[in-house]
XYZ file of C-alpha atoms in Angstrom:
673
model
C 220.424 39.946 221.847
C 221.465 43.508 221.009
C 222.931 42.365 217.689
C 219.639 40.661 216.778
C 217.680 43.819 217.588
C 220.030 45.836 215.392
C 219.556 43.368 212.537
C 215.812 43.807 212.989
C 216.247 47.580 212.660
C 218.275 47.039 209.464
C 215.546 44.789 208.057
C 212.721 47.162 208.987
C 214.432 50.141 207.369
C 215.150 48.069 204.259
C 211.471 47.111 203.964
C 210.370 50.716 204.431
C 212.731 51.865 201.677
C 211.924 49.046 199.253
C 208.181 49.624 199.641
C 208.800 53.370 199.328
C 207.059 54.072 202.606
C 210.084 55.999 203.856
C 212.663 57.515 201.473
C 216.354 56.873 202.025
C 216.820 60.568 202.857
C 214.816 59.994 206.054
C 215.349 56.279 206.627
C 219.128 56.477 207.026
C 219.185 59.254 209.694
C 216.346 57.501 211.534
C 218.306 54.251 211.350
C 221.388 55.927 212.838
C 219.478 57.302 215.836
C 217.463 54.110 216.441
C 220.588 51.933 216.238
C 222.277 54.169 218.802
C 219.309 53.786 221.126
C 219.250 50.002 220.700
C 223.010 49.738 221.281
C 222.778 51.733 224.501
C 224.535 54.911 223.386
C 223.934 57.530 226.121
C 221.077 59.894 225.362
C 223.407 62.867 225.766
C 225.497 61.572 222.831
C 222.591 61.403 220.361
C 222.844 65.116 219.673
C 226.530 64.719 218.860
C 225.717 61.850 216.493
C 223.148 63.990 214.696
C 225.144 67.225 214.472
C 228.468 65.502 213.888
C 226.986 63.399 211.107
C 225.762 66.476 209.272
C 229.307 67.803 208.879
C 231.566 64.735 208.882
C 231.131 64.172 205.133
C 231.218 67.869 204.257
C 234.161 67.371 201.835
C 232.133 64.760 199.958
C 228.946 66.735 199.487
C 230.883 69.950 198.870
C 232.484 68.129 195.939
C 229.031 67.052 194.749
C 227.757 70.649 194.893
C 230.700 72.086 192.976
C 230.557 69.191 190.526
C 226.941 70.146 189.872
C 228.103 73.739 189.331
C 230.472 72.579 186.596
C 227.754 70.355 185.154
C 225.316 73.229 184.880
C 227.942 75.522 183.350
C 228.834 72.795 180.834
C 225.190 72.409 179.845
C 224.078 76.059 179.975
C 227.002 77.326 177.906
C 226.372 74.720 175.206
C 229.662 72.873 175.726
C 227.990 69.484 176.223
C 225.821 69.884 173.110
C 228.835 71.031 171.094
C 230.761 67.909 172.098
C 227.873 65.639 171.098
C 227.299 67.530 167.839
C 230.974 67.248 166.973
C 230.784 63.529 167.656
C 227.689 63.242 165.467
C 229.379 65.151 162.655
C 232.339 62.785 162.502
C 230.586 59.656 163.722
C 229.934 58.197 160.302
C 226.885 56.247 159.161
C 227.466 53.048 161.154
C 224.892 53.130 164.008
C 226.862 50.676 166.156
C 230.107 52.606 165.841
C 228.292 55.894 166.360
C 226.561 54.574 169.497
C 229.899 53.451 170.948
C 231.458 56.849 170.250
C 228.549 58.588 171.989
C 228.912 56.181 174.924
C 232.586 57.113 175.180
C 231.686 60.819 175.205
C 229.022 60.197 177.858
C 231.475 58.264 180.032
C 234.046 61.053 179.827
C 231.463 63.698 180.726
C 230.342 61.829 183.843
C 233.832 61.715 185.261
C 233.172 65.346 186.178
C 229.379 65.662 186.098
C 227.062 64.318 188.778
C 223.459 64.552 189.868
C 220.130 63.908 188.190
C 220.248 67.311 186.519
C 223.408 66.363 184.639
C 221.862 63.046 183.583
C 218.743 64.836 182.309
C 220.725 67.409 180.375
C 223.262 65.033 178.825
C 220.591 62.412 178.181
C 218.384 64.984 176.477
C 221.180 65.440 173.943
C 222.604 61.933 173.631
C 219.406 59.854 173.556
C 217.673 61.626 170.641
C 220.972 61.776 168.756
C 221.352 58.002 169.055
C 217.823 57.411 167.834
C 218.212 59.866 164.979
C 221.090 57.875 163.474
C 219.283 54.539 163.745
C 220.297 53.065 167.097
C 217.551 50.593 168.154
C 215.164 52.229 170.588
C 215.407 49.471 173.207
C 219.201 49.800 173.282
C 219.510 53.550 173.737
C 218.510 53.663 177.410
C 220.658 50.722 178.566
C 223.655 51.951 176.548
C 223.372 55.421 178.061
C 223.156 54.016 181.604
C 226.108 51.675 181.038
C 228.159 54.581 179.678
C 227.164 56.693 182.676
C 228.252 53.883 185.033
C 231.562 53.547 183.188
C 232.357 57.228 183.694
C 231.055 57.110 187.264
C 233.883 54.697 188.082
C 236.198 57.726 188.083
C 233.661 60.352 189.157
C 235.625 62.877 191.189
C 232.809 63.756 193.588
C 232.288 60.059 194.259
C 236.003 59.517 194.865
C 235.930 62.326 197.408
C 233.253 60.333 199.221
C 235.430 57.203 199.112
C 238.466 59.002 200.526
C 236.417 60.754 203.223
C 234.127 57.930 204.322
C 236.437 54.934 203.915
C 239.795 56.639 204.480
C 241.528 55.369 201.326
C 243.867 57.246 199.008
C 243.440 57.791 195.289
C 246.761 56.146 194.476
C 245.888 52.863 196.182
C 242.469 52.686 194.552
C 243.429 53.742 191.022
C 244.835 50.368 189.787
C 241.620 48.572 190.699
C 239.472 51.358 189.230
C 241.318 51.147 185.904
C 240.788 47.387 185.765
C 237.113 47.759 186.726
C 236.638 50.367 184.001
C 238.143 47.968 181.461
C 235.695 45.235 182.541
C 232.811 47.720 182.365
C 233.870 48.828 178.883
C 234.027 45.228 177.666
C 230.542 44.586 179.078
C 229.205 47.681 177.304
C 230.814 46.618 174.027
C 229.425 43.083 174.355
C 225.935 44.404 175.133
C 226.035 46.710 172.107
C 227.224 44.015 169.694
C 224.714 41.427 170.916
C 221.930 44.007 171.048
C 222.491 45.257 167.506
C 222.550 41.668 166.267
C 219.175 40.941 167.897
C 217.286 44.210 167.526
C 215.690 45.192 164.250
C 213.081 47.722 165.364
C 214.924 50.923 164.573
C 212.788 53.703 166.054
C 212.814 57.452 165.843
C 212.702 59.792 168.791
C 209.226 60.057 170.242
C 207.606 63.455 170.141
C 207.414 65.384 173.360
C 203.875 64.895 174.583
C 203.997 67.262 177.511
C 205.069 70.832 177.927
C 207.713 69.827 180.432
C 209.227 67.390 177.920
C 209.481 70.162 175.383
C 211.105 72.373 177.968
C 213.714 69.720 178.719
C 214.538 69.285 175.043
C 214.691 73.034 174.432
C 218.041 73.481 176.129
C 219.381 76.895 176.884
C 222.507 75.916 175.016
C 220.602 76.231 171.730
C 220.575 79.967 172.225
C 224.213 80.203 173.227
C 225.798 80.503 169.784
C 228.977 78.775 168.708
C 231.238 77.236 171.320
C 235.019 77.746 170.952
C 236.836 74.484 170.337
C 239.060 74.980 173.392
C 235.966 74.999 175.621
C 235.254 71.371 174.759
C 238.308 70.367 176.769
C 237.004 71.986 179.964
C 234.837 69.018 181.128
C 238.035 66.938 181.099
C 240.072 69.486 183.060
C 239.078 68.303 186.579
C 240.635 64.887 185.900
C 244.290 66.006 185.639
C 243.787 68.670 188.302
C 242.500 66.075 190.768
C 244.407 62.903 189.910
C 247.772 64.327 188.834
C 248.087 67.814 190.341
C 246.351 66.650 193.550
C 244.041 69.623 193.831
C 240.993 68.927 195.954
C 237.740 68.256 194.119
C 236.135 71.592 195.039
C 239.067 73.556 193.620
C 239.253 71.416 190.472
C 235.543 71.867 189.757
C 235.607 75.593 190.560
C 238.570 76.331 188.300
C 236.970 74.394 185.452
C 233.579 76.091 185.867
C 235.069 79.591 185.919
C 237.240 78.796 182.905
C 234.267 77.420 180.944
C 232.139 80.484 181.654
C 235.028 82.832 180.837
C 235.680 81.167 177.475
C 232.097 80.823 176.245
C 230.332 83.765 177.921
C 233.003 86.272 178.973
C 230.505 89.154 179.144
C 228.031 87.232 181.292
C 230.424 85.234 183.442
C 228.887 86.320 186.759
C 225.314 85.646 185.677
C 226.319 82.282 184.220
C 228.106 81.137 187.377
C 225.396 82.381 189.755
C 222.617 80.764 187.735
C 224.579 77.522 187.424
C 225.298 77.489 191.164
C 221.631 77.898 192.103
C 220.353 75.297 189.661
C 223.253 72.975 190.458
C 222.386 72.979 194.157
C 218.792 72.161 193.238
C 220.040 69.231 191.149
C 222.057 67.623 193.942
C 220.066 68.636 197.034
C 218.772 65.054 197.547
C 222.313 63.681 197.304
C 223.573 66.226 199.856
C 220.840 65.265 202.319
C 221.657 61.596 201.746
C 225.332 62.264 202.527
C 224.303 63.918 205.797
C 222.343 60.817 206.773
C 225.261 58.581 205.824
C 227.503 60.788 207.960
C 225.233 60.183 210.954
C 225.673 56.446 210.491
C 229.436 56.873 210.270
C 229.554 58.887 213.504
C 227.163 56.456 215.191
C 229.265 53.341 214.559
C 232.272 55.045 216.159
C 230.482 55.252 219.487
C 231.964 52.644 221.879
C 228.543 51.141 222.627
C 227.762 50.787 218.917
C 231.186 49.348 218.217
C 230.671 46.665 220.857
C 227.142 45.849 219.703
C 228.144 45.529 216.040
C 231.145 43.295 216.719
C 229.144 40.033 216.313
C 227.701 41.279 212.994
C 230.830 42.791 211.451
C 233.346 40.031 212.046
C 236.491 39.553 210.001
C 234.762 36.788 208.000
C 234.070 39.336 205.259
C 237.808 39.624 204.507
C 238.060 35.952 203.516
C 238.293 35.639 199.711
C 235.308 33.303 199.343
C 233.094 35.427 201.594
C 234.184 38.617 199.839
C 233.360 37.257 196.368
C 230.066 35.872 197.684
C 228.902 39.184 199.179
C 230.221 41.676 196.636
C 229.956 39.468 193.554
C 227.421 36.657 193.705
C 225.012 38.560 195.958
C 225.398 41.875 194.112
C 221.744 41.835 192.881
C 220.816 42.610 196.492
C 221.583 46.247 195.648
C 218.416 46.369 193.519
C 215.201 47.916 194.835
C 217.160 49.603 197.645
C 218.163 46.171 198.915
C 220.386 45.330 201.905
C 223.636 45.870 199.971
C 222.624 49.135 198.304
C 225.368 51.704 199.076
C 222.791 54.489 198.831
C 220.340 52.771 201.160
C 220.457 50.371 204.077
C 223.723 48.865 202.813
C 225.664 51.903 203.976
C 224.935 50.868 207.577
C 226.562 47.490 206.918
C 229.620 49.134 205.372
C 229.857 51.635 208.224
C 229.769 48.732 210.686
C 232.634 47.037 208.830
C 234.647 50.257 208.998
C 233.940 50.755 212.672
C 234.942 47.173 213.491
C 238.054 47.279 211.249
C 236.864 43.927 209.921
C 238.278 44.505 206.438
C 240.953 46.677 204.871
C 239.315 49.952 203.729
C 240.680 49.774 200.181
C 239.297 46.243 199.757
C 235.926 47.380 201.077
C 235.853 50.270 198.583
C 236.654 47.809 195.790
C 233.656 45.735 196.860
C 231.411 48.794 196.994
C 232.524 49.810 193.494
C 231.589 46.332 192.265
C 228.116 46.758 193.765
C 227.737 50.259 192.332
C 228.444 48.845 188.864
C 225.196 46.870 189.218
C 223.215 49.519 191.058
C 223.903 52.415 188.670
C 222.795 50.500 185.586
C 220.117 48.064 186.726
C 218.236 49.412 189.755
C 214.657 50.286 188.671
C 214.288 52.584 191.692
C 217.034 54.941 190.503
C 215.600 58.292 189.484
C 218.025 58.302 186.546
C 216.684 54.966 185.301
C 213.098 56.154 185.634
C 213.834 59.304 183.633
C 215.728 57.430 180.895
C 212.941 54.850 180.570
C 210.346 57.604 180.301
C 212.315 59.477 177.653
C 212.892 56.392 175.496
C 209.425 54.898 175.941
C 210.899 51.875 177.728
C 210.245 50.214 181.097
C 212.737 50.214 183.977
C 212.079 46.532 184.685
C 212.878 45.554 181.087
C 216.083 47.603 181.142
C 217.023 45.822 184.368
C 216.443 42.381 182.848
C 218.544 43.049 179.737
C 221.469 44.716 181.549
C 221.636 42.642 184.742
C 223.370 39.594 183.162
C 226.202 41.827 181.941
C 226.569 43.899 185.109
C 226.284 40.776 187.269
C 229.309 39.349 185.479
C 231.073 42.706 185.942
C 230.470 42.576 189.710
C 231.700 38.982 190.020
C 234.818 39.678 187.959
C 235.462 42.859 189.949
C 235.201 40.971 193.248
C 237.542 38.271 191.957
C 239.895 40.961 190.692
C 239.966 42.692 194.070
C 240.975 39.442 195.731
C 243.353 38.141 193.057
C 245.236 41.433 192.746
C 245.432 41.571 196.532
C 244.026 45.059 196.688
C 244.415 44.915 200.447
C 247.928 43.460 200.393
C 249.300 46.840 201.467
C 246.992 46.751 204.466
C 246.325 43.127 205.402
C 244.328 42.121 208.391
C 246.696 40.893 211.069
C 246.828 37.219 211.908
C 247.369 38.395 215.478
C 246.135 41.703 216.906
C 249.701 42.999 217.390
C 252.869 43.167 215.274
C 256.215 41.651 216.344
C 258.095 43.883 218.753
C 254.966 45.402 220.252
C 255.132 43.411 223.501
C 257.972 42.945 225.950
C 259.346 39.405 226.455
C 257.997 37.317 229.312
C 261.251 37.811 231.239
C 260.538 41.563 231.430
C 257.222 41.167 233.265
C 256.834 43.509 236.255
C 260.256 45.044 235.647
C 260.372 48.846 235.660
C 263.207 51.176 234.747
C 263.225 54.347 236.854
C 265.104 57.176 235.156
C 265.762 60.768 236.199
C 266.516 64.129 234.621
C 270.110 64.253 235.887
C 269.552 66.942 238.523
C 270.352 66.409 242.220
C 266.723 66.602 243.307
C 265.730 64.467 240.316
C 268.099 61.693 241.428
C 266.844 61.896 245.020
C 263.220 61.675 243.844
C 263.984 58.763 241.497
C 265.748 56.825 244.269
C 262.749 57.367 246.558
C 260.346 56.217 243.844
C 262.444 53.125 243.078
C 262.537 52.090 246.736
C 258.781 52.492 247.145
C 257.992 50.536 243.951
C 260.313 47.739 245.060
C 258.391 47.577 248.314
C 255.158 47.361 246.226
C 256.410 44.193 244.498
C 258.027 45.506 241.310
C 261.517 44.640 240.115
C 263.113 48.055 239.675
C 266.266 49.044 237.802
C 267.744 52.521 238.230
C 269.292 53.530 234.919
C 268.969 55.781 231.886
C 266.945 54.517 228.907
C 265.249 55.831 225.739
C 262.301 53.454 225.147
C 261.253 54.893 221.771
C 264.591 54.079 220.100
C 263.933 50.356 219.544
C 261.054 47.927 219.744
C 260.204 45.808 222.765
C 261.208 42.361 221.503
C 264.429 42.284 223.563
C 263.708 44.898 226.230
C 264.596 43.858 229.806
C 261.732 45.936 231.202
C 257.982 46.254 230.655
C 257.512 49.847 231.824
C 259.580 53.003 232.043
C 259.152 55.741 234.661
C 260.785 59.113 234.138
C 261.205 61.302 237.234
C 261.735 65.023 236.748
C 262.050 68.024 239.008
C 261.062 71.557 238.030
C 261.587 74.823 239.950
C 259.488 77.974 239.524
C 260.629 81.060 241.508
C 257.700 82.913 243.078
C 257.343 85.819 245.495
C 256.359 83.365 248.230
C 259.391 81.157 247.600
C 260.264 78.361 245.165
C 257.531 76.198 243.681
C 259.120 72.737 243.524
C 257.408 70.253 241.194
C 258.207 66.523 241.115
C 256.717 64.789 238.077
C 256.403 61.075 237.253
C 255.770 60.095 233.624
C 254.843 56.444 233.116
C 255.542 54.927 229.677
C 255.298 51.435 228.255
C 258.304 49.540 226.903
C 258.019 51.297 223.534
C 257.889 54.818 224.926
C 254.121 55.387 224.674
C 252.987 57.634 227.528
C 250.466 56.005 229.862
C 249.930 58.704 232.472
C 251.745 61.572 234.155
C 251.481 62.791 237.752
C 252.791 66.010 239.317
C 253.013 67.063 242.944
C 254.361 70.401 244.072
C 254.920 72.552 247.145
C 256.195 76.068 247.800
C 259.066 76.634 250.239
C 261.651 79.397 250.538
C 264.491 76.887 250.334
C 263.368 73.394 249.216
C 265.310 70.525 250.764
C 265.717 66.798 250.126
C 262.987 65.903 252.641
C 260.423 67.836 250.597
C 261.622 66.106 247.432
C 261.113 62.670 249.005
C 257.662 63.601 250.274
C 256.527 64.809 246.852
C 258.026 61.726 245.181
C 256.100 59.422 247.534
C 252.889 61.292 246.744
C 253.522 60.610 243.065
C 254.047 56.895 243.711
C 250.784 56.751 245.652
C 249.032 58.260 242.629
C 250.620 55.649 240.360
C 249.542 52.772 242.604
C 246.040 54.239 242.867
C 245.844 54.304 239.068
C 246.864 50.640 239.004
C 244.062 49.804 241.435
C 241.440 51.725 239.432
C 242.463 50.190 236.086
C 243.505 46.608 236.852
C 243.188 45.287 233.272
C 245.181 48.088 231.661
C 247.744 47.985 234.463
C 248.186 44.221 234.112
C 248.795 44.445 230.353
C 251.226 47.318 230.900
C 253.319 45.801 233.687
C 253.122 42.173 232.513
C 253.411 42.689 228.741
C 254.780 46.206 228.261
C 251.846 47.671 226.318
C 249.739 50.733 227.043
C 246.206 50.146 225.764
C 244.127 53.223 224.866
C 241.397 53.927 227.379
C 238.705 53.915 224.658
C 239.938 50.547 223.262
C 239.690 51.845 219.700
C 242.043 50.584 216.963
C 245.313 52.497 217.029
C 248.583 52.821 215.136
C 250.525 54.221 218.130
C 251.797 57.467 216.654
C 250.999 61.138 217.168
C 251.399 64.132 214.866
C 252.238 67.499 216.395
C 253.201 70.895 215.032
C 256.435 72.291 216.457
C 257.416 75.930 216.978
C 259.409 75.916 213.734
C 256.167 75.355 211.811
C 256.839 71.741 210.828
C 254.507 68.805 211.405
C 256.488 66.127 213.221
C 255.663 62.674 214.469
C 256.111 60.766 217.718
C 256.097 56.989 217.253
C 255.747 54.193 219.765
C 258.584 51.725 219.093
C 257.287 48.346 217.952
C 253.837 49.658 217.034
C 252.184 49.515 213.597
C 253.487 52.962 212.564
C 256.998 51.907 213.627
C 256.650 48.687 211.621
C 255.659 50.759 208.572
C 258.939 52.698 208.833
C 257.889 55.851 210.674
C 260.281 57.207 213.318
C 260.006 59.791 216.075
C 261.019 63.315 215.097
C 260.566 62.907 211.348
C 259.012 65.796 209.441
C 255.744 64.953 207.701
C 254.978 66.904 204.519
C 251.977 65.092 203.070
C 249.117 62.983 204.399
C 247.283 60.783 201.904
C 248.977 62.549 199.016
C 248.103 66.103 200.108
C 250.045 68.759 201.997
C 249.105 68.581 205.664
C 248.283 72.295 205.800
C 245.520 71.700 203.251
C 243.705 69.848 206.033
C 244.676 72.267 208.796
C 246.742 71.694 211.931
C 244.018 70.221 214.119
C 242.570 68.033 211.370
C 246.032 66.698 210.498
C 246.868 65.902 214.111
C 243.476 64.222 214.575
C 244.357 61.710 211.854
C 246.749 60.122 214.331
C 243.814 58.732 216.264
C 241.143 57.817 213.697
C 242.404 54.246 213.225
C 242.631 54.573 209.427
C 245.489 53.370 207.221
C 246.841 56.734 206.085
C 249.880 57.262 203.891
C 252.591 59.850 204.581
C 255.416 61.603 202.803
C 258.265 62.281 205.250
C 261.582 64.026 204.772
C 264.786 62.004 204.731
C 267.905 64.139 204.325
C 267.467 66.117 201.121
C 264.833 63.740 199.790
C 261.529 62.209 200.800
C 260.079 58.749 201.250
C 256.586 57.321 201.317
C 255.145 55.481 204.312
C 251.947 53.459 204.137
C 250.352 52.332 207.382
C 249.283 48.711 207.510
C 246.871 47.120 209.983
C 246.176 48.791 213.344
C 246.441 47.231 216.772
C 243.018 46.027 217.886
C 242.962 46.690 221.650
C 239.907 44.560 222.386
C 241.518 41.515 220.804
C 244.787 42.244 222.616
C 242.925 42.491 225.905
C 241.150 39.190 225.223
C 244.385 37.379 224.338
C 246.374 38.710 227.273
C 244.001 37.673 230.022
C 245.562 36.864 233.328
């Protein structure tokens, strides 16, 4: 019933956006809060969903803001016009060839540029230039939009969103993006050739009929003088900085913007950058607000109540090849008019649900979204960019949609087929079972516990007391030394491991004696730890036994309070997380020597990927861990995403790519008593 109500909320928000009653900027945050209420998320958590959503995608919209800064600098300094003029000068007299060259320039520019302001500025140069050399009027708008979409495939600000929202790395996505760009380029070429063969109404640029049109065409760059040739390379600079030198998007855009201003306007560099920053923020303000709303949805679907409610909707059916091609290829026109698959509308809720349910590998989901965006960027009549282009060329958005949709529809279908055929998700497949081999102890190890000690006299006395009491409670206990994290559980003779330790702290009143019990599963993953202590001038064995028995009572009380988790631990050797969220069973922690090290549960997904306890981690997802910060790096241990790592091995390094996580809910369902 809850799932049906949530689908009704999806449908209502979609209708409100399609009919333009409620803009996406408001509809998506409202959807996040209403879905939480329907799913039964506690009222006290709604504030966390709202505030957390505002900041969770901060890296993405920060990249958009600084990308807009570079875009404004590129336009205001005259660099963009100089590039187009240079192209026009050497473009020759063949309108088709000239149009394709301008499309290539446009695509390259929009790898770095973003926002409606950049589209207006670049379009104000490219569109009249196309018409002036004889490109058919009804082709200029569609060609410009297709070129924009081609460059948007590699748009750095957009890729920052992909890596932040979906948790994928640039390296894993790049092969698919290159292939998608090739398909897009072929579609653009085919459209141009067919269009030139059919169109004969060569038109000139319409005169500006309004003062604001004249203002748009009268670019500031006209007053900027000559642009040094070296400055024309600056719009391309963020690409190598981001993709090859692995600088973050904000740094890449900032360096490029400062360099552009310094080369073209060295005496007015401060004024140029300040003016570009202010106008750039104005250009992308709607996109920033949209990212905040999307962030609220992302935070909302991570709530346990939302996760449970969305499970029937976001099943693993989407990962099947036929279903994937159907949704992201054949049904791709559903992105139009802010439809249910629109990534910048109600569709983002569907994608967030898939992420929260781990129903599909993140990199495969991003590939599907990129296929949809190929249709949405070019064809959607509700795009502000499409409306502006149609107005400037005297065309209609609906006509541009009809002439471009057949080409972009084929692009989406081929992209979906490509994602499946190239096995984009082969590095992170969905598991056929919710646990990898070696995760669980064999059946013969059920209810067997190893009780170990720290080697001290009191430690041995406490361990013997604990072992005797657990035997009386029905467990099969072995007293011996073991290191559970050294090998997986496939051949372990025990399901749980209990480490007993004594600690002494001299005080003025006497000696504070502490007896601690640390319960671990068969792979060395800590379940719980209990400590009991007492102060005596001269602690004796009787006190040790009393404290040890108190610890056992705490352990047995935990078993009574958590019967399901205790059963899976003692019968199958696995510690399930209390929140039942997907997990890779590893933890990152910074040691006193300043290194980031890892603790790995033997037999878990991180272990299966090749990660081992004690290894030094240098990079996470291709970036130095200190770029994220200590807390943010350590938090990536628990977000359930398939991160990649660079770890040290001797004098060299090796790469580790996480595969599929353990899905605790499915494990719990399979291991019923």
